[in-house]
């Protein structure tokens, strides 16, 4: 995609990764973009780069705007390789006067590329540099989502270049939020938050508060992935506020894997109980659902209900995958329960309960085990478990 | 009691507050934290902390 002027003399010069479907274990059904921004001023400045294999797209776009050798400054807001993979080759061409990064950014760049000779200039929160007509203020955002992460804010333009925050994995020919379907955009944003930022929610809360305190004006947020926010800046900030407060709806997810359909029968009966209490419910079969979609559905759910058959005295591997993944992302403010069919030993429920306790999910029931194939009475107990969970949701979540 | 800052992510351990989410009571000195205690923000180990 050719460069696009997003504000006077400020260009998107990134690359679109139409084909990527697995982003380090995060399913990207609609690809992604790696956004890079170029400001033409007395000091020509490039913000962030792209993946190694898309270097030619970036350089082609830069050349359409300006001779790359005329770039004076390169700002690295985040060291992860989707934004720096091509950096050694790009810096060899550009030969910038300075490479701006955070303290941890310099450390992490050295640990990735082992280049002591680059002209690093370490900046801290509150530091400002002049580009001529414009300036750049830096705001360190450690652990959002790496120790090196920072924002670059251009006050004269009310433009926030926000690194990975507010991004989405979505490959489009459009570059602005108001040019695409809004509900799909928010869905991609929610998936990004759930899979990348959820565990740092307390820091997101602090960041939103400090942005408010600083009173900085933002009329455009340019993230390093996906669409640029210009019409819905308030909406995405509000969404980040809700997600980082772990706000839940009257919603439950029932996630299961099954061997001979018995645990599946239990799952469906639990779902019936939840629905009869008026709870919005998603039944999720792990044989056909990716872990990153499970955690996206979990984001605004109040109840997480997990079921697995017992296999070899343990849980099914797909369940172990999802529980390990969700545990690491530290969902908050959830209730939950476990269930599963078994043949002789039946450890699955106990193992799932252990995960839920580690996740600080409040168990509303000790869990339900059924030997081999559930009969009518067993399924009635499953429906009752669903109702019980639904009633607790209604007690905790206002309508 | 001294406060300690995580050199990886900037989290500050305040002994007056402790780390109740991870079973550390208020008024626990940094030196008295168990060796396997980790930064509640980024997971860095005790050795990555410096006195503020």
mmCIF file of C-alpha atoms in Angstrom, chain A residues 3-346:
data_model
loop_
_atom_site.group_PDB
_atom_site.id
_atom_site.type_symbol
_atom_site.label_atom_id
_atom_site.label_comp_id
_atom_site.label_asym_id
_atom_site.label_seq_id
_atom_site.Cartn_x
_atom_site.Cartn_y
_atom_site.Cartn_z
ATOM 1 C CA UNK A 3 2.181 6.064 1.770
ATOM 2 C CA UNK A 4 -0.694 8.128 3.092
ATOM 3 C CA UNK A 5 -0.532 11.661 4.466
ATOM 4 C CA UNK A 6 -2.404 11.433 7.783
ATOM 5 C CA UNK A 7 -1.752 15.052 8.782
ATOM 6 C CA UNK A 8 0.086 17.821 6.948
ATOM 7 C CA UNK A 9 3.623 16.505 6.292
ATOM 8 C CA UNK A 10 3.029 13.390 8.431
ATOM 9 C CA UNK A 11 2.848 10.115 6.522
ATOM 10 C CA UNK A 12 1.908 6.519 7.229
ATOM 11 C CA UNK A 13 4.723 4.555 5.574
ATOM 12 C CA UNK A 14 4.154 1.112 7.100
ATOM 13 C CA UNK A 15 3.467 -2.303 5.636
ATOM 14 C CA UNK A 16 0.439 -4.559 5.393
ATOM 15 C CA UNK A 17 0.840 -8.240 6.269
ATOM 16 C CA UNK A 18 -2.199 -9.628 4.468
ATOM 17 C CA UNK A 19 -1.311 -13.288 4.885
ATOM 18 C CA UNK A 20 -0.233 -13.702 8.499
ATOM 19 C CA UNK A 21 -2.585 -16.047 10.345
ATOM 20 C CA UNK A 22 -0.563 -16.906 13.458
ATOM 21 C CA UNK A 23 1.077 -14.066 15.338
ATOM 22 C CA UNK A 24 3.184 -15.803 18.017
ATOM 23 C CA UNK A 25 0.211 -17.964 18.938
ATOM 24 C CA UNK A 26 -2.457 -15.273 18.473
ATOM 25 C CA UNK A 27 -4.776 -16.101 15.571
ATOM 26 C CA UNK A 28 -4.868 -13.277 13.052
ATOM 27 C CA UNK A 29 -7.618 -14.407 10.672
ATOM 28 C CA UNK A 30 -7.541 -11.076 8.882
ATOM 29 C CA UNK A 31 -3.810 -10.390 8.862
ATOM 30 C CA UNK A 32 -2.162 -7.353 10.396
ATOM 31 C CA UNK A 33 -0.284 -4.155 9.641
ATOM 32 C CA UNK A 34 2.957 -2.752 11.024
ATOM 33 C CA UNK A 35 2.576 0.998 11.075
ATOM 34 C CA UNK A 36 5.482 3.328 10.661
ATOM 35 C CA UNK A 37 5.158 7.109 10.602
ATOM 36 C CA UNK A 38 7.315 9.732 8.929
ATOM 37 C CA UNK A 39 7.299 13.423 9.894
ATOM 38 C CA UNK A 40 8.762 15.935 7.458
ATOM 39 C CA UNK A 41 10.143 18.859 9.441
ATOM 40 C CA UNK A 42 13.559 20.491 9.911
ATOM 41 C CA UNK A 43 14.501 17.190 11.491
ATOM 42 C CA UNK A 44 12.917 14.451 9.394
ATOM 43 C CA UNK A 45 11.832 11.734 11.801
ATOM 44 C CA UNK A 46 10.766 8.116 11.348
ATOM 45 C CA UNK A 47 8.719 6.464 14.105
ATOM 46 C CA UNK A 48 9.062 2.675 14.369
ATOM 47 C CA UNK A 49 9.686 0.254 11.529
ATOM 48 C CA UNK A 50 8.255 -3.073 10.325
ATOM 49 C CA UNK A 51 8.921 -6.809 10.270
ATOM 50 C CA UNK A 52 12.130 -7.959 8.640
ATOM 51 C CA UNK A 53 10.429 -9.514 5.621
ATOM 52 C CA UNK A 54 8.501 -6.313 4.874
ATOM 53 C CA UNK A 55 11.535 -4.032 4.790
ATOM 54 C CA UNK A 56 11.124 -3.382 1.053
ATOM 55 C CA UNK A 57 7.543 -2.174 1.560
ATOM 56 C CA UNK A 58 8.711 0.301 4.194
ATOM 57 C CA UNK A 59 11.665 1.567 2.166
ATOM 58 C CA UNK A 60 9.539 1.837 -0.969
ATOM 59 C CA UNK A 61 7.011 3.956 0.933
ATOM 60 C CA UNK A 62 9.667 6.176 2.474
ATOM 61 C CA UNK A 63 11.283 6.743 -0.934
ATOM 62 C CA UNK A 64 7.942 7.850 -2.369
ATOM 63 C CA UNK A 65 7.915 10.642 0.239
ATOM 64 C CA UNK A 66 11.598 11.521 0.708
ATOM 65 C CA UNK A 67 15.130 10.251 0.131
ATOM 66 C CA UNK A 68 15.731 7.940 3.151
ATOM 67 C CA UNK A 69 19.201 9.431 3.624
ATOM 68 C CA UNK A 70 17.455 12.689 4.588
ATOM 69 C CA UNK A 71 15.920 11.115 7.688
ATOM 70 C CA UNK A 72 17.634 12.645 10.722
ATOM 71 C CA UNK A 73 15.964 10.879 13.618
ATOM 72 C CA UNK A 74 14.545 7.414 14.189
ATOM 73 C CA UNK A 75 12.293 6.869 17.205
ATOM 74 C CA UNK A 76 11.885 3.328 18.514
ATOM 75 C CA UNK A 77 8.804 3.218 20.717
ATOM 76 C CA UNK A 78 8.944 -0.574 21.136
ATOM 77 C CA UNK A 79 11.694 -3.120 20.481
ATOM 78 C CA UNK A 80 9.587 -6.203 19.596
ATOM 79 C CA UNK A 81 10.653 -7.552 16.215
ATOM 80 C CA UNK A 82 7.411 -6.832 14.375
ATOM 81 C CA UNK A 83 8.512 -3.189 14.688
ATOM 82 C CA UNK A 84 12.299 -3.575 14.559
ATOM 83 C CA UNK A 85 13.035 -6.709 12.542
ATOM 84 C CA UNK A 86 14.285 -4.676 9.595
ATOM 85 C CA UNK A 87 16.020 -2.046 11.747
ATOM 86 C CA UNK A 88 19.656 -3.075 11.118
ATOM 87 C CA UNK A 89 19.173 -2.920 7.346
ATOM 88 C CA UNK A 90 17.102 0.267 7.520
ATOM 89 C CA UNK A 91 19.582 2.091 9.752
ATOM 90 C CA UNK A 92 22.410 1.120 7.394
ATOM 91 C CA UNK A 93 20.537 2.932 4.606
ATOM 92 C CA UNK A 94 19.270 5.913 6.626
ATOM 93 C CA UNK A 95 22.351 6.489 8.787
ATOM 94 C CA UNK A 96 20.381 8.697 11.178
ATOM 95 C CA UNK A 97 21.903 11.311 13.423
ATOM 96 C CA UNK A 98 20.088 9.899 16.439
ATOM 97 C CA UNK A 99 18.040 6.855 17.444
ATOM 98 C CA UNK A 100 15.669 7.761 20.283
ATOM 99 C CA UNK A 101 14.509 5.088 22.683
ATOM 100 C CA UNK A 102 13.774 4.537 26.380
ATOM 101 C CA UNK A 103 16.371 3.292 28.867
ATOM 102 C CA UNK A 104 15.021 -0.241 28.563
ATOM 103 C CA UNK A 105 14.693 0.309 24.823
ATOM 104 C CA UNK A 106 18.446 0.752 24.488
ATOM 105 C CA UNK A 107 19.103 -2.341 26.599
ATOM 106 C CA UNK A 108 16.633 -4.409 24.615
ATOM 107 C CA UNK A 109 17.897 -3.145 21.236
ATOM 108 C CA UNK A 110 21.409 -4.183 22.270
ATOM 109 C CA UNK A 111 20.119 -7.581 23.384
ATOM 110 C CA UNK A 112 18.375 -8.066 20.024
ATOM 111 C CA UNK A 113 20.795 -6.620 17.476
ATOM 112 C CA UNK A 114 24.088 -6.331 19.379
ATOM 113 C CA UNK A 115 24.947 -3.034 17.738
ATOM 114 C CA UNK A 116 26.934 -0.805 20.066
ATOM 115 C CA UNK A 117 27.655 1.591 17.184
ATOM 116 C CA UNK A 118 24.118 2.938 16.700
ATOM 117 C CA UNK A 119 23.651 6.598 17.782
ATOM 118 C CA UNK A 120 21.331 5.877 20.727
ATOM 119 C CA UNK A 121 19.759 8.799 22.558
ATOM 120 C CA UNK A 122 17.955 7.631 25.673
ATOM 121 C CA UNK A 123 14.816 9.569 26.617
ATOM 122 C CA UNK A 124 12.645 9.448 29.704
ATOM 123 C CA UNK A 125 9.033 10.345 30.451
ATOM 124 C CA UNK A 126 8.552 14.085 30.118
ATOM 125 C CA UNK A 127 11.562 14.601 27.825
ATOM 126 C CA UNK A 128 10.843 16.637 24.722
ATOM 127 C CA UNK A 129 12.807 17.120 21.507
ATOM 128 C CA UNK A 130 12.311 19.729 18.817
ATOM 129 C CA UNK A 131 11.893 18.719 15.190
ATOM 130 C CA UNK A 132 11.588 22.363 14.018
ATOM 131 C CA UNK A 133 7.975 23.420 13.764
ATOM 132 C CA UNK A 134 6.942 20.464 15.863
ATOM 133 C CA UNK A 135 8.172 18.729 18.983
ATOM 134 C CA UNK A 136 7.963 15.210 20.329
ATOM 135 C CA UNK A 137 7.181 14.496 23.979
ATOM 136 C CA UNK A 138 7.985 11.036 25.244
ATOM 137 C CA UNK A 139 5.943 9.075 27.755
ATOM 138 C CA UNK A 140 7.390 5.801 28.990
ATOM 139 C CA UNK A 141 4.751 3.081 29.206
ATOM 140 C CA UNK A 142 6.772 0.308 30.822
ATOM 141 C CA UNK A 143 5.119 -3.106 30.551
ATOM 142 C CA UNK A 144 2.554 -1.798 28.071
ATOM 143 C CA UNK A 145 3.461 -4.202 26.960
ATOM 144 C CA UNK A 146 7.253 -4.577 27.186
ATOM 145 C CA UNK A 147 9.710 -2.854 29.555
ATOM 146 C CA UNK A 148 10.925 -0.694 26.647
ATOM 147 C CA UNK A 149 7.499 0.546 25.472
ATOM 148 C CA UNK A 150 6.862 4.263 25.180
ATOM 149 C CA UNK A 151 4.512 6.739 23.499
ATOM 150 C CA UNK A 152 5.536 9.673 21.308
ATOM 151 C CA UNK A 153 3.208 12.660 21.496
ATOM 152 C CA UNK A 154 3.326 15.544 19.039
ATOM 153 C CA UNK A 155 1.510 18.382 20.855
ATOM 154 C CA UNK A 156 1.389 20.781 17.892
ATOM 155 C CA UNK A 157 -0.577 18.129 15.988
ATOM 156 C CA UNK A 158 -2.483 16.630 18.946
ATOM 157 C CA UNK A 159 -1.143 13.335 17.631
ATOM 158 C CA UNK A 160 -0.319 10.382 19.859
ATOM 159 C CA UNK A 161 1.876 7.690 18.313
ATOM 160 C CA UNK A 162 0.929 4.978 20.753
ATOM 161 C CA UNK A 163 3.099 1.974 19.887
ATOM 162 C CA UNK A 164 1.099 -1.249 20.426
ATOM 163 C CA UNK A 165 -1.571 0.325 22.644
ATOM 164 C CA UNK A 166 -4.938 0.892 20.929
ATOM 165 C CA UNK A 167 -3.818 -1.311 18.018
ATOM 166 C CA UNK A 168 -5.572 -4.140 16.200
ATOM 167 C CA UNK A 169 -4.437 -7.014 14.034
ATOM 168 C CA UNK A 170 -6.477 -6.252 10.944
ATOM 169 C CA UNK A 171 -5.110 -5.886 7.435
ATOM 170 C CA UNK A 172 -7.113 -3.295 5.500
ATOM 171 C CA UNK A 173 -6.561 -0.910 2.622
ATOM 172 C CA UNK A 174 -8.273 1.752 4.768
ATOM 173 C CA UNK A 175 -6.100 3.526 7.324
ATOM 174 C CA UNK A 176 -8.662 5.394 9.445
ATOM 175 C CA UNK A 177 -11.242 4.193 11.957
ATOM 176 C CA UNK A 178 -14.113 6.028 10.234
ATOM 177 C CA UNK A 179 -13.483 4.213 6.956
ATOM 178 C CA UNK A 180 -14.258 0.727 8.301
ATOM 179 C CA UNK A 181 -17.102 -1.006 10.099
ATOM 180 C CA UNK A 182 -16.951 0.260 13.692
ATOM 181 C CA UNK A 183 -18.229 -2.853 15.448
ATOM 182 C CA UNK A 184 -15.671 -5.010 13.643
ATOM 183 C CA UNK A 185 -12.960 -2.501 14.567
ATOM 184 C CA UNK A 186 -13.892 -2.637 18.260
ATOM 185 C CA UNK A 187 -13.983 -6.437 18.087
ATOM 186 C CA UNK A 188 -10.408 -6.530 16.726
ATOM 187 C CA UNK A 189 -9.381 -3.982 19.367
ATOM 188 C CA UNK A 190 -10.932 -6.102 22.121
ATOM 189 C CA UNK A 191 -9.118 -9.170 20.846
ATOM 190 C CA UNK A 192 -5.839 -7.257 20.860
ATOM 191 C CA UNK A 193 -6.455 -5.991 24.401
ATOM 192 C CA UNK A 194 -7.464 -9.422 25.699
ATOM 193 C CA UNK A 195 -4.474 -11.209 24.186
ATOM 194 C CA UNK A 196 -1.712 -8.633 24.642
ATOM 195 C CA UNK A 197 -2.577 -6.146 27.371
ATOM 196 C CA UNK A 198 -5.085 -7.767 29.740
ATOM 197 C CA UNK A 199 -2.478 -8.790 32.309
ATOM 198 C CA UNK A 200 -1.255 -5.215 32.554
ATOM 199 C CA UNK A 201 -4.720 -3.773 33.229
ATOM 200 C CA UNK A 202 -3.660 -2.065 36.507
ATOM 201 C CA UNK A 203 -0.954 -0.209 34.529
ATOM 202 C CA UNK A 204 -3.483 0.741 31.831
ATOM 203 C CA UNK A 205 -5.630 2.306 34.555
ATOM 204 C CA UNK A 206 -2.632 4.307 35.806
ATOM 205 C CA UNK A 207 -1.722 5.366 32.276
ATOM 206 C CA UNK A 208 -5.242 6.586 31.474
ATOM 207 C CA UNK A 209 -5.262 8.548 34.735
ATOM 208 C CA UNK A 210 -1.887 10.132 34.025
ATOM 209 C CA UNK A 211 -2.933 11.073 30.464
ATOM 210 C CA UNK A 212 -5.994 12.758 31.992
ATOM 211 C CA UNK A 213 -3.874 14.522 34.657
ATOM 212 C CA UNK A 214 -1.389 15.767 32.087
ATOM 213 C CA UNK A 215 -4.332 17.282 30.238
ATOM 214 C CA UNK A 216 -2.849 16.395 26.868
ATOM 215 C CA UNK A 217 -5.136 16.974 23.933
ATOM 216 C CA UNK A 218 -5.446 14.085 21.497
ATOM 217 C CA UNK A 219 -7.319 14.260 18.235
ATOM 218 C CA UNK A 220 -5.550 11.347 16.600
ATOM 219 C CA UNK A 221 -4.125 8.107 17.988
ATOM 220 C CA UNK A 222 -1.761 6.357 15.604
ATOM 221 C CA UNK A 223 -0.985 2.852 16.851
ATOM 222 C CA UNK A 224 1.640 0.511 15.416
ATOM 223 C CA UNK A 225 -0.976 -2.040 14.237
ATOM 224 C CA UNK A 226 -4.191 -1.604 12.312
ATOM 225 C CA UNK A 227 -6.377 1.456 11.924
ATOM 226 C CA UNK A 228 -5.615 5.014 13.062
ATOM 227 C CA UNK A 229 -8.164 6.552 15.452
ATOM 228 C CA UNK A 230 -9.414 10.011 14.506
ATOM 229 C CA UNK A 231 -13.221 9.909 14.775
ATOM 230 C CA UNK A 232 -13.520 7.519 17.701
ATOM 231 C CA UNK A 233 -10.625 8.580 19.966
ATOM 232 C CA UNK A 234 -13.000 8.903 22.923
ATOM 233 C CA UNK A 235 -14.587 5.519 22.214
ATOM 234 C CA UNK A 236 -11.311 3.591 22.234
ATOM 235 C CA UNK A 237 -10.100 5.378 25.387
ATOM 236 C CA UNK A 238 -13.434 4.520 27.062
ATOM 237 C CA UNK A 239 -13.145 0.908 25.910
ATOM 238 C CA UNK A 240 -9.617 0.652 27.381
ATOM 239 C CA UNK A 241 -10.990 2.103 30.623
ATOM 240 C CA UNK A 242 -13.763 -0.528 30.756
ATOM 241 C CA UNK A 243 -11.510 -3.438 29.805
ATOM 242 C CA UNK A 244 -8.791 -2.464 32.262
ATOM 243 C CA UNK A 245 -11.366 -2.156 35.061
ATOM 244 C CA UNK A 246 -12.405 -5.759 34.240
ATOM 245 C CA UNK A 247 -15.980 -4.599 33.707
ATOM 246 C CA UNK A 248 -18.155 -7.627 33.034
ATOM 247 C CA UNK A 249 -21.528 -8.124 31.439
ATOM 248 C CA UNK A 250 -24.211 -10.615 32.393
ATOM 249 C CA UNK A 251 -22.347 -13.086 30.264
ATOM 250 C CA UNK A 252 -20.861 -16.543 30.701
ATOM 251 C CA UNK A 253 -18.585 -18.673 28.575
ATOM 252 C CA UNK A 254 -18.709 -22.450 28.803
ATOM 253 C CA UNK A 255 -15.467 -23.816 27.396
ATOM 254 C CA UNK A 256 -14.976 -27.539 26.939
ATOM 255 C CA UNK A 257 -13.159 -30.383 25.276
ATOM 256 C CA UNK A 258 -14.625 -33.854 25.153
ATOM 257 C CA UNK A 259 -13.647 -37.419 24.180
ATOM 258 C CA UNK A 260 -16.917 -39.316 23.696
ATOM 259 C CA UNK A 261 -19.402 -36.394 23.881
ATOM 260 C CA UNK A 262 -20.246 -36.862 27.579
ATOM 261 C CA UNK A 263 -18.506 -33.653 28.695
ATOM 262 C CA UNK A 264 -20.109 -31.996 25.680
ATOM 263 C CA UNK A 265 -23.567 -33.108 26.893
ATOM 264 C CA UNK A 266 -22.768 -31.639 30.305
ATOM 265 C CA UNK A 267 -21.603 -28.368 28.715
ATOM 266 C CA UNK A 268 -24.807 -28.008 26.733
ATOM 267 C CA UNK A 269 -26.942 -28.680 29.819
ATOM 268 C CA UNK A 270 -25.010 -26.035 31.790
ATOM 269 C CA UNK A 271 -25.585 -23.613 28.921
ATOM 270 C CA UNK A 272 -29.341 -24.379 29.098
ATOM 271 C CA UNK A 273 -29.318 -23.487 32.784
ATOM 272 C CA UNK A 274 -27.482 -20.215 32.138
ATOM 273 C CA UNK A 275 -29.799 -19.247 29.293
ATOM 274 C CA UNK A 276 -32.871 -19.993 31.426
ATOM 275 C CA UNK A 277 -31.546 -17.379 33.867
ATOM 276 C CA UNK A 278 -31.326 -14.861 31.031
ATOM 277 C CA UNK A 279 -27.521 -14.902 30.827
ATOM 278 C CA UNK A 280 -25.819 -14.192 27.504
ATOM 279 C CA UNK A 281 -23.839 -17.373 26.980
ATOM 280 C CA UNK A 282 -21.204 -18.645 24.573
ATOM 281 C CA UNK A 283 -20.561 -22.375 24.239
ATOM 282 C CA UNK A 284 -16.982 -22.852 23.121
ATOM 283 C CA UNK A 285 -15.688 -26.180 21.784
ATOM 284 C CA UNK A 286 -11.901 -26.186 21.986
ATOM 285 C CA UNK A 287 -11.645 -28.609 19.065
ATOM 286 C CA UNK A 288 -12.742 -25.804 16.758
ATOM 287 C CA UNK A 289 -11.817 -22.630 18.672
ATOM 288 C CA UNK A 290 -8.446 -20.930 18.958
ATOM 289 C CA UNK A 291 -7.141 -19.971 22.395
ATOM 290 C CA UNK A 292 -6.951 -16.310 21.427
ATOM 291 C CA UNK A 293 -10.668 -16.274 20.601
ATOM 292 C CA UNK A 294 -11.480 -17.898 23.947
ATOM 293 C CA UNK A 295 -9.715 -15.151 25.876
ATOM 294 C CA UNK A 296 -11.431 -12.523 23.725
ATOM 295 C CA UNK A 297 -14.838 -13.928 24.708
ATOM 296 C CA UNK A 298 -13.652 -14.088 28.331
ATOM 297 C CA UNK A 299 -12.796 -10.358 28.347
ATOM 298 C CA UNK A 300 -16.295 -9.096 29.193
ATOM 299 C CA UNK A 301 -17.759 -12.320 30.622
ATOM 300 C CA UNK A 302 -18.528 -12.555 34.334
ATOM 301 C CA UNK A 303 -18.383 -16.356 34.508
ATOM 302 C CA UNK A 304 -15.748 -18.701 33.103
ATOM 303 C CA UNK A 305 -16.925 -22.316 33.141
ATOM 304 C CA UNK A 306 -14.468 -24.997 32.015
ATOM 305 C CA UNK A 307 -15.104 -28.659 31.312
ATOM 306 C CA UNK A 308 -12.781 -31.482 30.362
ATOM 307 C CA UNK A 309 -12.880 -35.222 30.259
ATOM 308 C CA UNK A 310 -10.252 -36.928 32.388
ATOM 309 C CA UNK A 311 -7.491 -38.394 30.201
ATOM 310 C CA UNK A 312 -4.530 -40.311 31.640
ATOM 311 C CA UNK A 313 -5.262 -38.897 35.113
ATOM 312 C CA UNK A 314 -5.130 -35.367 33.730
ATOM 313 C CA UNK A 315 -7.064 -32.889 31.615
ATOM 314 C CA UNK A 316 -7.258 -32.873 27.839
ATOM 315 C CA UNK A 317 -4.290 -31.119 26.184
ATOM 316 C CA UNK A 318 -6.428 -28.443 24.504
ATOM 317 C CA UNK A 319 -7.836 -27.511 27.918
ATOM 318 C CA UNK A 320 -4.345 -27.340 29.426
ATOM 319 C CA UNK A 321 -3.344 -25.034 26.558
ATOM 320 C CA UNK A 322 -6.226 -22.635 27.114
ATOM 321 C CA UNK A 323 -5.992 -22.610 30.909
ATOM 322 C CA UNK A 324 -2.240 -21.947 30.791
ATOM 323 C CA UNK A 325 -2.795 -19.128 28.329
ATOM 324 C CA UNK A 326 -5.680 -17.479 30.201
ATOM 325 C CA UNK A 327 -3.888 -17.811 33.548
ATOM 326 C CA UNK A 328 -0.954 -15.829 32.170
ATOM 327 C CA UNK A 329 -3.265 -13.060 30.979
ATOM 328 C CA UNK A 330 -4.655 -12.596 34.518
ATOM 329 C CA UNK A 331 -8.362 -12.010 33.946
ATOM 330 C CA UNK A 332 -9.955 -10.191 36.879
ATOM 331 C CA UNK A 333 -13.319 -9.989 38.601
ATOM 332 C CA UNK A 334 -14.550 -13.414 37.423
ATOM 333 C CA UNK A 335 -16.539 -16.236 38.932
ATOM 334 C CA UNK A 336 -16.228 -19.781 37.667
ATOM 335 C CA UNK A 337 -16.753 -23.512 37.958
ATOM 336 C CA UNK A 338 -15.483 -26.775 36.485
ATOM 337 C CA UNK A 339 -17.115 -29.912 35.158
ATOM 338 C CA UNK A 340 -16.286 -33.076 33.298
ATOM 339 C CA UNK A 341 -17.031 -36.690 32.590
ATOM 340 C CA UNK A 342 -14.624 -39.442 33.616
ATOM 341 C CA UNK A 343 -14.252 -43.210 33.512
ATOM 342 C CA UNK A 344 -12.446 -44.288 36.687
ATOM 343 C CA UNK A 345 -10.111 -41.732 38.319
ATOM 344 C CA UNK A 346 -11.710 -38.352 37.413
#
